[in-house]
Each structure stands twice: as C-alpha cells, then as structure tokens.
C-alpha positions as a Markdown table, in Angstrom:
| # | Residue | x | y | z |
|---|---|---|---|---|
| 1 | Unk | -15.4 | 3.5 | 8.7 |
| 2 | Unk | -14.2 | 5.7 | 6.1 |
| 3 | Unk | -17.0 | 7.2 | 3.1 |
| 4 | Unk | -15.1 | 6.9 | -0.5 |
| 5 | Unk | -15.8 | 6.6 | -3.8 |
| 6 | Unk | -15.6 | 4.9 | -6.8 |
| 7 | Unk | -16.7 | 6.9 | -9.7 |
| 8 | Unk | -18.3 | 9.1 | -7.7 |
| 9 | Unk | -20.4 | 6.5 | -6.3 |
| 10 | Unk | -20.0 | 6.0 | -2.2 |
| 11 | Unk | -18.6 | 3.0 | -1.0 |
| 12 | Unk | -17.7 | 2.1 | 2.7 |
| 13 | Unk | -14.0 | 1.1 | 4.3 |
| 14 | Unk | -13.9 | -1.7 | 7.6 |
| 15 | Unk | -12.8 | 1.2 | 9.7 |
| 16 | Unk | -10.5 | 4.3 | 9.4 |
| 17 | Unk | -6.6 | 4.8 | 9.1 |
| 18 | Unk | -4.3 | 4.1 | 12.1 |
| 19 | Unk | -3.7 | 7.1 | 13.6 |
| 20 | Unk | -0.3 | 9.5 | 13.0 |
| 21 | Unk | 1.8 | 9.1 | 16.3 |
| 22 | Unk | 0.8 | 5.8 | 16.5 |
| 23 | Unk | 3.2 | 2.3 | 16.0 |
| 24 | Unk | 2.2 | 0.7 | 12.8 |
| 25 | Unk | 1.0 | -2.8 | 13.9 |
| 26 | Unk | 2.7 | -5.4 | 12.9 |
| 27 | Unk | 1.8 | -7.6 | 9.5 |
| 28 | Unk | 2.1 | -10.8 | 7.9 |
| 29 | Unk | 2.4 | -10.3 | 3.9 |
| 30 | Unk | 3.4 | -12.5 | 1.4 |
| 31 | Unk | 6.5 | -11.4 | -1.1 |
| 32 | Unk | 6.2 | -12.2 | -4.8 |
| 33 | Unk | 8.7 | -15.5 | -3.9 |
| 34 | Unk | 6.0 | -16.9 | -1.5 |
| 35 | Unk | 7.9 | -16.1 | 2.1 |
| 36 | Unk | 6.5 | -13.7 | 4.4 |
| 37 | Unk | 7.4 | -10.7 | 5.3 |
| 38 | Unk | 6.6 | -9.0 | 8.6 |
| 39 | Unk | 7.2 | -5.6 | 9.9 |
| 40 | Unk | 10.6 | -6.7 | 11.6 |
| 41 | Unk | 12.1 | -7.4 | 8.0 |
| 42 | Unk | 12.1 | -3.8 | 7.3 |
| 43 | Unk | 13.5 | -2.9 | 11.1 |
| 44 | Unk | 15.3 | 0.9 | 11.3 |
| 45 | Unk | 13.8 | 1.8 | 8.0 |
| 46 | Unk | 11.6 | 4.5 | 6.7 |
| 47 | Unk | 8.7 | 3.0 | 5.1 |
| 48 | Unk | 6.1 | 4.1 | 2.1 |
| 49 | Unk | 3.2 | 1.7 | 2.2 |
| 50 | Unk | 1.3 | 2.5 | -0.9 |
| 51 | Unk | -1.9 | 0.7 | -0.7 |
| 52 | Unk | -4.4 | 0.2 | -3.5 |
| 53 | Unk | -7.1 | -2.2 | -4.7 |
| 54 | Unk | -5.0 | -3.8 | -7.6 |
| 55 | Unk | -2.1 | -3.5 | -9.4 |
| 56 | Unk | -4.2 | -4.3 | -13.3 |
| 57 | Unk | -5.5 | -0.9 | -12.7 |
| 58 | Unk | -4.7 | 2.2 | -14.3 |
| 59 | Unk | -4.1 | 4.5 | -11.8 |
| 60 | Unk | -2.7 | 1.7 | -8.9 |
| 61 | Unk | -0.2 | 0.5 | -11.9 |
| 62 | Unk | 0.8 | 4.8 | -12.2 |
| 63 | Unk | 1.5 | 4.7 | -8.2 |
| 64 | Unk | 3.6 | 1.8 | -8.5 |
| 65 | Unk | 5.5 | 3.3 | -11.4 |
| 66 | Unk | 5.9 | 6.6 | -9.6 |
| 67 | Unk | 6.9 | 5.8 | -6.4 |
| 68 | Unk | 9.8 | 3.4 | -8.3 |
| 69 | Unk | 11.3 | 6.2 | -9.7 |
| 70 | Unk | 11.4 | 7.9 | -6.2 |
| 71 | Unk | 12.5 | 5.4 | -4.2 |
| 72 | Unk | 15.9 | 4.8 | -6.2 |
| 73 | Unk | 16.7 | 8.3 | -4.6 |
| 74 | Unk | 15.5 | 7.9 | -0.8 |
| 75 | Unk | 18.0 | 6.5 | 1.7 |
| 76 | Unk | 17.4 | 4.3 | 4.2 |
| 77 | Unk | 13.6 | 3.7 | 2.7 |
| 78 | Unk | 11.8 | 1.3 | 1.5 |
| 79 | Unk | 8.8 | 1.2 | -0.5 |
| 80 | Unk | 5.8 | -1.2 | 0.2 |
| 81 | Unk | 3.3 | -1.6 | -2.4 |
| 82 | Unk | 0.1 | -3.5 | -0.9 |
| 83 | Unk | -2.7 | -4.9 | -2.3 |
| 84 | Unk | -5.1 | -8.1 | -2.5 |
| 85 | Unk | -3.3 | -9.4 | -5.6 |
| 86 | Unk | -1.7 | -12.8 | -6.1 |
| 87 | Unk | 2.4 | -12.4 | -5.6 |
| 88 | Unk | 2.6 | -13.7 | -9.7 |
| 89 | Unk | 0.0 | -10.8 | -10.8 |
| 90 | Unk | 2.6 | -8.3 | -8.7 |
| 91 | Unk | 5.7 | -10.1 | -10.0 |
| 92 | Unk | 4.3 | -10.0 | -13.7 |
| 93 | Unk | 3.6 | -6.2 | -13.8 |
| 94 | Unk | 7.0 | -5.8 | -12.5 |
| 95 | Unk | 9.2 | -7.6 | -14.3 |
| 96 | Unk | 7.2 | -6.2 | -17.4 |
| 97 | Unk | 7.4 | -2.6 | -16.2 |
| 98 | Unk | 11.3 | -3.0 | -15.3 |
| 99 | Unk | 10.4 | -2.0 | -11.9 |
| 100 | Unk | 13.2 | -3.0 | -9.4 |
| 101 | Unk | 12.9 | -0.2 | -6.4 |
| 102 | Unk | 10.0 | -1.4 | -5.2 |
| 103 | Unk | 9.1 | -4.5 | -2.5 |
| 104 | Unk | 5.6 | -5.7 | -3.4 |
| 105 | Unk | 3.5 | -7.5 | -1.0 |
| 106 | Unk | 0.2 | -9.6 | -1.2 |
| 107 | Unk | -2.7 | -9.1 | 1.7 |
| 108 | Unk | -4.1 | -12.1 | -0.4 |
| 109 | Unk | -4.8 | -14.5 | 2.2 |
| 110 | Unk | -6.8 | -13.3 | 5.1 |
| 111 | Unk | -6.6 | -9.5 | 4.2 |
| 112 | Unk | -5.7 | -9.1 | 7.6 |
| 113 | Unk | -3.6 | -6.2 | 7.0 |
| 114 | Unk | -6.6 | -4.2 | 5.2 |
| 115 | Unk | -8.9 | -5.0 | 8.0 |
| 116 | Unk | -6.3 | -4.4 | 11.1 |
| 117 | Unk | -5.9 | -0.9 | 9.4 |
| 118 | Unk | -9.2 | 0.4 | 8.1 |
| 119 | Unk | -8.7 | -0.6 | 4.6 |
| 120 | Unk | -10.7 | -3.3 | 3.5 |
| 121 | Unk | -13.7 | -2.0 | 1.1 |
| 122 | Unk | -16.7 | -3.4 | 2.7 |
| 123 | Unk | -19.5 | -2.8 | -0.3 |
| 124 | Unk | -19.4 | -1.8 | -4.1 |
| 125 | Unk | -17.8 | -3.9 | -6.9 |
| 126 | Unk | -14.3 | -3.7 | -5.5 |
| 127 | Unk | -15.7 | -5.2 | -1.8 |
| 128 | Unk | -13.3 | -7.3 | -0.1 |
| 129 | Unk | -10.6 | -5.0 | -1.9 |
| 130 | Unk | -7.8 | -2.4 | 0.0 |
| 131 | Unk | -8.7 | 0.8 | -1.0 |
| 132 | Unk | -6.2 | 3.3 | -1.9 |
| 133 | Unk | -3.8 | 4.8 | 0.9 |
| 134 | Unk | -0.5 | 6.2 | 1.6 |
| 135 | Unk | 0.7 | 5.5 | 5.4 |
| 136 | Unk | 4.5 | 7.1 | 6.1 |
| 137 | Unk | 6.6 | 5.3 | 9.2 |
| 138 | Unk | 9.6 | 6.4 | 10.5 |
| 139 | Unk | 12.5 | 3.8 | 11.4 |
| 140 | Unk | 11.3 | 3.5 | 14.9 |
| 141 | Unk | 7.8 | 1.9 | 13.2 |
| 142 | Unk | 5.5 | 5.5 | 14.1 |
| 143 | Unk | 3.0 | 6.5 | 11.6 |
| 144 | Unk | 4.0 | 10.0 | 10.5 |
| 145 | Unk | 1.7 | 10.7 | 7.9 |
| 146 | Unk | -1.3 | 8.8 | 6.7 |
| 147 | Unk | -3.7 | 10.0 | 3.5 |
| 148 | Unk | -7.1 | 7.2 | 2.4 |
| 149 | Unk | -7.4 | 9.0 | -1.0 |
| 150 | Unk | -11.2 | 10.2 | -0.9 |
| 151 | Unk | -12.1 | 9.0 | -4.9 |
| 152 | Unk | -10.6 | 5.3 | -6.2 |
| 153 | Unk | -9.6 | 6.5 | -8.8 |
| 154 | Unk | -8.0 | 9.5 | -8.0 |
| 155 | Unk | -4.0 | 9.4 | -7.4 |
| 156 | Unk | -2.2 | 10.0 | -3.6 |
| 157 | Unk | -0.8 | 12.8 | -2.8 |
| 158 | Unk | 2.6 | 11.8 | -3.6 |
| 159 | Unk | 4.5 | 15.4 | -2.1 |
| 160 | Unk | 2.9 | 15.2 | 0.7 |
| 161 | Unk | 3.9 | 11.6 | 1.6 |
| 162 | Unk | 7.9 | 12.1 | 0.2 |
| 163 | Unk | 7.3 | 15.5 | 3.0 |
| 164 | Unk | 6.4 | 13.4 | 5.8 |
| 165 | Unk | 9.6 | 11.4 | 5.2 |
C-alpha cells in the first residue's frame, strides 16, 4: 500500500502503482454517455490516465484543465481522466469548462480500476476515493511512466508525464 496525504495528514492506498514495463491491465469504465469503455477502445494509442479523487475539487478540476490544453497538441494520444464520479458530474464540469480534448471516465461502479491498480484510498475522509496519479502507456498498452502524487492536494508532475510520452 502506498502512505499519502491529505493535508498533511497520512492516509493509506489498496496497494501501490502497476509497475513501469508492465501491460496496463485491462478496464471496464463508464463514458459520460453511459457505454463502456475498455482498454481495447483506445488500441495503438498513447495514453495519459490522470487519476484523481473528484473532479468538484480544486486542484483535480486544474489537472483536468491542464492536461486539455495539452492534449489538443499530442498525436496519436489520448487523455483519460479517472475518477469515482458519476459520468453527469464529469459531463457538467466539461461542458461548463469548454473542455473537448479530454475522454472522461467513471470507476463509479465497483471501483475496480482503483483497486486492480493500487488506487483506491482505503481510510481518511476521501476513503473509497482514487487518489491522485498519472500512469503513461505507450500504444502497445506498457506502462512507461507512473507518479501516485505523495500529498492530495498537491498537483502531478505534468513534464515529467508529457516526457515519458
């Protein structure tokens, strides 16, 4: 499990990242128009997966926003934003940030993606939440570059993932 924290306060993950080198498992998430989308839909792409507890945040809405403006640039990319959030409360923020360059997808179900890959926060106010991650994969599906952001609040690394690209 990973230590993080929230405010400075520890708080526990379900288990650690997958592991760079590795095949990025594959997922069952649900799209803001209620179909869902597995690892196979994005087949031959690069992929961002930027993973946080909620999108009504300040700093998970600032991730969203940023990696928007980057991905209208990146070829052969797409950008996955993943979180616990109902598909409406990710379409809403969306459509009222103008944000289009995006895909956002719901672990809102089972949470079956946070717990297959470490990120399910297992104690603290945001329990049962993702916490906050970037994982890179190439278009052959291997994890090139992984980062669990070590304070909630605190923003990814956003050079670091555009480098492992």
């Amino acid at each position: 499990m990973a230590s993080i924290t929230l405010g400075g306060n520890p708080i526990n993950t379900s288990g650690e990242l997958p592991k760079v080198g590795t095949k990025l498992s594959d997922f069952k998430l649900v799209n803001s128009d209620l179909s869902v989308a597995t690892m196979s839909d994005f087949a031959g792409k690069k992929l961002i997966l930027n993973i946080f507890p909620s999108i009504d945040t300040g700093t998970c809405a600032t991730s969203v926003r940023k990696f928007n403006e980057t991905a209208a640039n990146l070829a052969n990319t797409a950008v996955l934003c993943i979180s616990r959030d109902l598909p409406f409360a990710q379409k809403r923020f969306c459509g009222a940030e103008g944000i289009e360059n995006v895909i956002n997808l719901s672990d809102f179900q089972e949470g079956s993606f946070g717990k297959a890959n470490g990120l399910e926060i297992t104690d603290g106010p945001l329990a049962g939440l993702h916490s906050r991650a970037i994982i890179i994969v190439d278009e052959n599906g291997v994890i090139t570059h992984t980062e669990q952001v070590a304070e909630i609040a605190d923003e990814p690394n956003y050079k670091a993932a555009l480098a492992a690209l």
